[in-house]
Amino acid sequence: MEELAAKYNIKNWDEDIFLALSDVRKPLYLIRGKPITIEQVKELITGEEPLFGKKKPFCFLEEKSETKDGLLGKIFYRDSHLDWLNSWVYTDGTIGGSFISSVKYPEPDEIALYAYEEFAKKYPFLDMVIACTLNDQWPCFYCWITDRPYEGYDGPCRCRDCASHLEKIMFYDKKTHHSNPDFEELYYRDWSSWYIKSDIRDSVGLTLWIHDGQSEILCKDEARLKFHEYNTLYYKPEYAFMFASSLYRYKHTCICDKKFVEDCFAYIGKPKSLCDEYVEKGYILPFHEKDILVTKDWVTKQYNTYIAGK
């Protein structure tokens, strides 16, 4: 344990936290960060995405979807089975995300935070945190509120975050999901699989702090306070939904549009025409005219129209 603490520069080592994490089936990870420039987004994506490197890119026509996950998450590919996208970097420079660990009951040496040590050195402009929580899945994932009619429960939900939204949550939980939903339906129908409660900092066990080309893993109160600092600065209700994979289950939303992918090829000195070529080879799914590019501005406008305005 002590060797692990020294190797990964873990501050305020707390063995109890690591033991507690090993009892969590699928820990929730939260990423919050200072926005970066468009040029920095290109540097980050072209530097990490196999699509622009020397290795053969993932081909959705040939390989299983699980093989395409990297440090940037699912950014160019829409899963052919689950039909969703996600990432923690967006083409408008926004940094943030909410993810469920793919490792169940992680042992101390399996915590995902270690993978970012060299990453921090490579991109010194990043200023962000990655918090590993003691939550098993999403905060509302095991909530039984929508089962009340079937279980004989009654009375209002006592969660202060959900109370004002409960009527809509219940409505869309019972309603048949549309294949072409509006923002309100997307926002509420999978509430239990994306919503992050306001008191989430109390569940933070470890926080990786990336800044100035270095990384530090914080424990105890330092971990919670550092996450709270970044969560306060870079996570607002009006654009929180852009960090949820639920938004990308809708077939017309995307994180990268064709123009941005073409610009990324140009950024590394390659012809933009490679974009079309890679679509034909199955490295990128086809782009559609109706695709909606998800940005902070777009999500904020949708939120103000469909959620805050009602």
Coordinates of C-alpha atoms in Angstrom, one line a residue:
M1 CA 0.0 0.0 0.0
E2 CA 2.8 2.5 0.9
E3 CA 4.6 1.7 -2.3
L4 CA 1.4 2.5 -4.2
A5 CA 1.1 5.8 -2.4
A6 CA 4.7 6.8 -3.3
K7 CA 4.5 5.7 -6.9
Y8 CA 1.4 7.7 -7.7
N9 CA 2.0 10.7 -5.5
I10 CA -1.1 10.1 -3.3
K11 CA -1.6 12.8 -0.7
N12 CA -3.0 12.0 2.8
W13 CA -2.9 8.3 2.2
D14 CA -6.0 6.6 3.7
E15 CA -6.1 2.9 3.5
D16 CA -9.7 2.8 4.7
I17 CA -10.8 4.8 1.6
F18 CA -9.2 2.2 -0.7
L19 CA -10.8 -0.7 1.2
A20 CA -14.2 1.1 1.0
L21 CA -13.8 1.5 -2.8
S22 CA -13.1 -2.2 -3.2
D23 CA -16.5 -2.8 -1.7
V24 CA -18.3 -0.7 -4.3
R25 CA -19.6 -2.7 -7.3
K26 CA -19.3 0.0 -10.0
P27 CA -17.9 3.3 -8.6
L28 CA -19.1 6.6 -10.1
Y29 CA -16.4 8.9 -11.5
L30 CA -16.9 12.6 -12.0
I31 CA -14.7 14.9 -14.2
R32 CA -14.8 18.7 -13.9
G33 CA -12.4 21.1 -15.5
K34 CA -11.6 24.6 -16.7
P35 CA -12.6 25.0 -20.4
I36 CA -9.7 24.9 -23.0
T37 CA -9.3 26.5 -26.4
I38 CA -10.5 24.9 -29.7
E39 CA -6.8 24.5 -30.7
Q40 CA -6.1 22.7 -27.4
V41 CA -9.1 20.4 -28.1
K42 CA -7.6 19.5 -31.4
E43 CA -4.2 18.8 -29.9
L44 CA -5.8 16.6 -27.2
I45 CA -8.0 14.6 -29.6
T46 CA -5.5 14.2 -32.4
G47 CA -2.9 13.2 -29.8
E48 CA -5.1 10.5 -28.1
E49 CA -7.6 9.3 -30.6
P50 CA -6.3 6.3 -32.7
L51 CA -8.2 7.7 -35.6
F52 CA -5.4 10.2 -36.1
G53 CA -2.4 8.1 -35.0
K54 CA -0.3 5.3 -36.4
K55 CA -2.3 2.5 -35.0
K56 CA -5.3 1.1 -36.9
P57 CA -8.5 2.8 -35.7
F58 CA -11.4 0.9 -34.3
C59 CA -13.7 -0.5 -37.0
F60 CA -17.3 -0.8 -35.8
L61 CA -18.0 -3.1 -38.7
E62 CA -15.5 -5.7 -37.5
E63 CA -14.8 -5.3 -33.8
K64 CA -16.7 -5.4 -30.6
S65 CA -17.7 -2.1 -29.2
E66 CA -15.9 -2.6 -25.9
T67 CA -12.5 -2.3 -27.6
K68 CA -12.8 1.3 -28.6
D69 CA -12.8 2.9 -25.1
G70 CA -9.8 5.1 -24.3
L71 CA -9.1 8.0 -22.0
L72 CA -11.4 10.2 -24.0
G73 CA -14.3 7.9 -23.8
K74 CA -16.7 7.3 -26.7
I75 CA -16.3 10.4 -28.8
F76 CA -16.5 9.5 -32.5
Y77 CA -18.4 6.3 -32.3
R78 CA -22.0 5.5 -31.7
D79 CA -22.3 2.1 -30.1
S80 CA -24.2 -0.1 -32.5
H81 CA -26.0 -1.9 -29.7
L82 CA -26.4 0.6 -26.9
D83 CA -26.5 3.6 -29.3
W84 CA -24.8 6.1 -27.1
L85 CA -21.8 8.4 -27.1
N86 CA -19.9 10.0 -24.3
S87 CA -16.6 11.8 -23.6
W88 CA -15.2 14.4 -21.2
V89 CA -13.9 16.8 -23.8
Y90 CA -16.2 18.6 -26.2
T91 CA -15.4 20.5 -29.4
D92 CA -16.4 23.9 -27.8
G93 CA -13.6 23.4 -25.2
T94 CA -15.9 22.2 -22.3
I95 CA -14.3 19.7 -19.9
G96 CA -16.5 17.5 -17.8
G97 CA -18.2 14.1 -17.6
S98 CA -19.9 11.5 -15.4
F99 CA -18.9 7.8 -15.8
I100 CA -19.5 4.5 -14.3
S101 CA -16.4 2.3 -13.7
S102 CA -16.0 -0.6 -15.9
V103 CA -14.1 -2.4 -13.2
K104 CA -16.2 -3.9 -10.5
Y105 CA -15.1 -3.8 -6.9
P106 CA -11.7 -2.2 -7.8
E107 CA -8.6 -3.2 -5.9
P108 CA -6.2 -0.4 -5.0
D109 CA -4.1 -1.0 -8.0
E110 CA -7.1 -1.0 -10.3
I111 CA -8.3 2.6 -9.6
A112 CA -8.7 4.3 -13.0
L113 CA -7.0 7.5 -11.8
Y114 CA -3.5 6.1 -12.3
A115 CA -3.9 6.1 -16.1
Y116 CA -3.7 9.9 -16.2
E117 CA -0.3 10.5 -14.8
E118 CA 1.6 10.6 -18.1
F119 CA -1.5 12.2 -19.7
A120 CA -1.1 15.2 -17.4
K121 CA 2.5 15.7 -18.4
K122 CA 1.7 15.5 -22.1
Y123 CA -1.0 18.2 -21.9
P124 CA 0.1 20.9 -19.3
F125 CA -2.8 23.2 -20.3
L126 CA -5.3 20.8 -18.6
D127 CA -6.7 22.1 -15.3
M128 CA -9.2 19.5 -14.0
V129 CA -10.2 17.0 -11.4
I130 CA -11.4 13.4 -11.6
A131 CA -13.2 12.3 -8.5
C132 CA -13.8 8.7 -7.6
T133 CA -16.9 8.3 -5.4
L134 CA -18.2 5.7 -3.1
N135 CA -21.4 5.7 -5.0
D136 CA -22.4 2.4 -6.7
Q137 CA -23.6 3.7 -10.1
W138 CA -25.7 7.0 -10.2
P139 CA -26.9 8.6 -7.0
C140 CA -30.6 7.9 -7.9
F141 CA -30.0 4.6 -9.6
Y142 CA -31.4 2.5 -6.8
C143 CA -34.2 4.9 -5.9
W144 CA -37.6 3.1 -5.6
I145 CA -39.7 6.2 -6.0
T146 CA -41.0 5.2 -9.5
D147 CA -42.0 1.8 -8.1
R148 CA -44.3 3.3 -5.5
P149 CA -47.6 2.5 -7.4
Y150 CA -46.5 -1.1 -7.6
E151 CA -45.1 -1.5 -4.1
G152 CA -47.9 0.2 -2.3
Y153 CA -45.8 3.2 -1.2
D154 CA -47.2 6.7 -1.0
G155 CA -46.1 10.2 0.0
P156 CA -43.7 12.6 -1.6
C157 CA -40.0 12.0 -2.5
R158 CA -37.9 13.4 0.3
C159 CA -34.9 14.1 -1.9
R160 CA -34.5 17.9 -2.0
D161 CA -33.0 17.7 -5.5
C162 CA -35.7 15.6 -7.0
A163 CA -38.8 16.9 -5.3
S164 CA -39.5 19.8 -7.6
H165 CA -39.0 17.5 -10.7
L166 CA -40.9 14.5 -9.3
E167 CA -44.1 15.0 -11.3
K168 CA -42.1 15.0 -14.6
I169 CA -39.9 12.1 -13.5
M170 CA -43.0 10.0 -12.8
F171 CA -44.7 11.1 -16.0
Y172 CA -41.9 10.1 -18.3
D173 CA -41.1 6.9 -16.3
K174 CA -44.6 5.6 -17.2
K175 CA -44.8 7.1 -20.7
T176 CA -43.9 5.1 -23.8
H177 CA -40.5 6.5 -25.0
H178 CA -40.6 8.3 -28.3
S179 CA -38.0 7.5 -31.0
N180 CA -37.8 11.2 -31.7
P181 CA -38.0 12.8 -28.2
D182 CA -37.7 16.5 -27.4
F183 CA -35.2 17.7 -24.8
E184 CA -37.6 17.5 -21.9
E185 CA -38.3 13.8 -22.4
L186 CA -34.6 13.1 -22.8
Y187 CA -33.9 15.0 -19.6
Y188 CA -36.5 13.3 -17.4
R189 CA -37.0 9.8 -18.7
D190 CA -33.6 8.4 -17.6
W191 CA -33.2 10.7 -14.6
S192 CA -32.0 7.9 -12.3
S193 CA -29.2 7.1 -14.8
W194 CA -27.6 10.5 -15.1
Y195 CA -28.6 13.0 -12.4
I196 CA -25.9 14.0 -10.0
K197 CA -27.1 15.3 -6.6
S198 CA -26.0 18.5 -5.1
D199 CA -24.5 16.7 -2.1
I200 CA -22.3 14.4 -4.2
R201 CA -19.1 15.8 -2.7
D202 CA -19.9 13.8 0.5
S203 CA -19.4 10.6 -1.4
V204 CA -16.0 11.5 -2.9
G205 CA -13.3 9.1 -1.8
L206 CA -10.3 10.1 -4.0
T207 CA -9.7 13.0 -6.3
L208 CA -7.1 13.2 -9.0
W209 CA -6.0 16.9 -9.5
I210 CA -4.4 17.6 -12.9
H211 CA -2.8 21.0 -13.2
D212 CA 0.4 22.6 -14.6
G213 CA 1.5 19.3 -16.2
Q214 CA 1.4 17.3 -13.0
S215 CA -1.1 15.1 -11.2
E216 CA -1.8 14.5 -7.5
I217 CA -4.2 12.0 -6.0
L218 CA -5.9 13.5 -2.9
C219 CA -7.6 11.6 -0.1
K220 CA -9.9 12.5 2.8
D221 CA -11.1 16.1 3.2
E222 CA -8.6 17.4 0.6
A223 CA -10.3 15.1 -2.0
R224 CA -13.8 16.4 -1.2
L225 CA -12.8 20.0 -1.0
K226 CA -10.8 20.0 -4.3
F227 CA -13.7 18.3 -6.1
H228 CA -16.2 20.8 -4.6
E229 CA -14.0 23.7 -5.8
Y230 CA -14.1 22.5 -9.4
N231 CA -17.7 21.3 -9.3
T232 CA -18.8 24.8 -8.1
L233 CA -16.8 26.5 -10.9
Y234 CA -17.5 24.2 -13.8
Y235 CA -20.8 22.4 -13.3
K236 CA -24.1 24.2 -13.6
P237 CA -27.7 22.9 -13.8
E238 CA -28.2 24.6 -17.1
Y239 CA -25.6 22.5 -18.9
A240 CA -25.2 19.5 -16.6
F241 CA -27.1 17.2 -19.0
M242 CA -24.3 17.5 -21.6
F243 CA -22.2 15.3 -19.3
A244 CA -24.8 12.5 -19.3
S245 CA -24.7 9.5 -21.6
S246 CA -28.5 9.6 -21.8
L247 CA -28.4 12.7 -24.0
Y248 CA -26.4 10.7 -26.6
R249 CA -28.9 7.8 -26.9
Y250 CA -30.9 10.1 -29.1
K251 CA -29.8 9.3 -32.7
H252 CA -29.4 12.9 -33.8
T253 CA -27.0 14.1 -31.2
C254 CA -23.2 14.0 -31.7
I255 CA -20.1 15.3 -29.9
C256 CA -18.0 15.8 -33.0
D257 CA -19.4 16.9 -36.4
K258 CA -17.9 16.2 -39.8
K259 CA -16.3 19.7 -40.0
F260 CA -14.5 19.3 -36.7
V261 CA -13.1 15.8 -37.7
E262 CA -11.9 17.3 -41.0
D263 CA -10.3 20.2 -39.1
C264 CA -8.5 17.6 -36.9
F265 CA -7.0 15.9 -39.9
A266 CA -5.9 19.3 -41.3
Y267 CA -4.4 20.1 -37.8
I268 CA -2.0 17.2 -38.1
G269 CA -1.2 17.9 -41.8
K270 CA -3.4 15.3 -43.4
P271 CA -6.0 15.9 -46.1
K272 CA -9.6 16.5 -44.9
S273 CA -10.8 14.0 -47.4
L274 CA -9.6 11.2 -45.0
C275 CA -12.8 11.9 -43.1
D276 CA -15.0 10.5 -46.0
E277 CA -12.5 7.7 -46.6
Y278 CA -12.7 6.6 -42.9
V279 CA -16.5 6.7 -43.0
E280 CA -16.4 4.3 -45.9
K281 CA -13.9 2.0 -44.1
G282 CA -16.1 1.9 -41.0
Y283 CA -13.8 3.8 -38.7
I284 CA -16.4 6.6 -38.3
L285 CA -20.1 6.2 -38.5
P286 CA -21.8 8.3 -41.3
F287 CA -22.6 11.9 -40.6
H288 CA -26.2 13.1 -41.1
E289 CA -27.5 16.6 -42.0
K290 CA -29.9 16.5 -39.0
D291 CA -27.2 15.7 -36.5
I292 CA -27.1 18.1 -33.6
L293 CA -23.7 19.1 -32.3
V294 CA -23.8 19.2 -28.5
T295 CA -22.2 22.2 -27.0
K296 CA -22.6 24.1 -23.8
D297 CA -24.5 26.9 -25.5
W298 CA -26.9 24.4 -27.2
V299 CA -27.7 22.5 -24.0
T300 CA -28.2 25.8 -22.0
K301 CA -30.7 27.0 -24.6
Q302 CA -32.5 23.7 -24.5
Y303 CA -32.6 23.7 -20.7
N304 CA -33.9 27.3 -20.5
T305 CA -36.6 26.4 -23.1
Y306 CA -37.8 23.0 -21.9
I307 CA -36.8 22.8 -18.2
A308 CA -36.3 26.2 -16.5
G309 CA -39.0 27.8 -18.6
K310 CA -41.7 25.4 -17.6

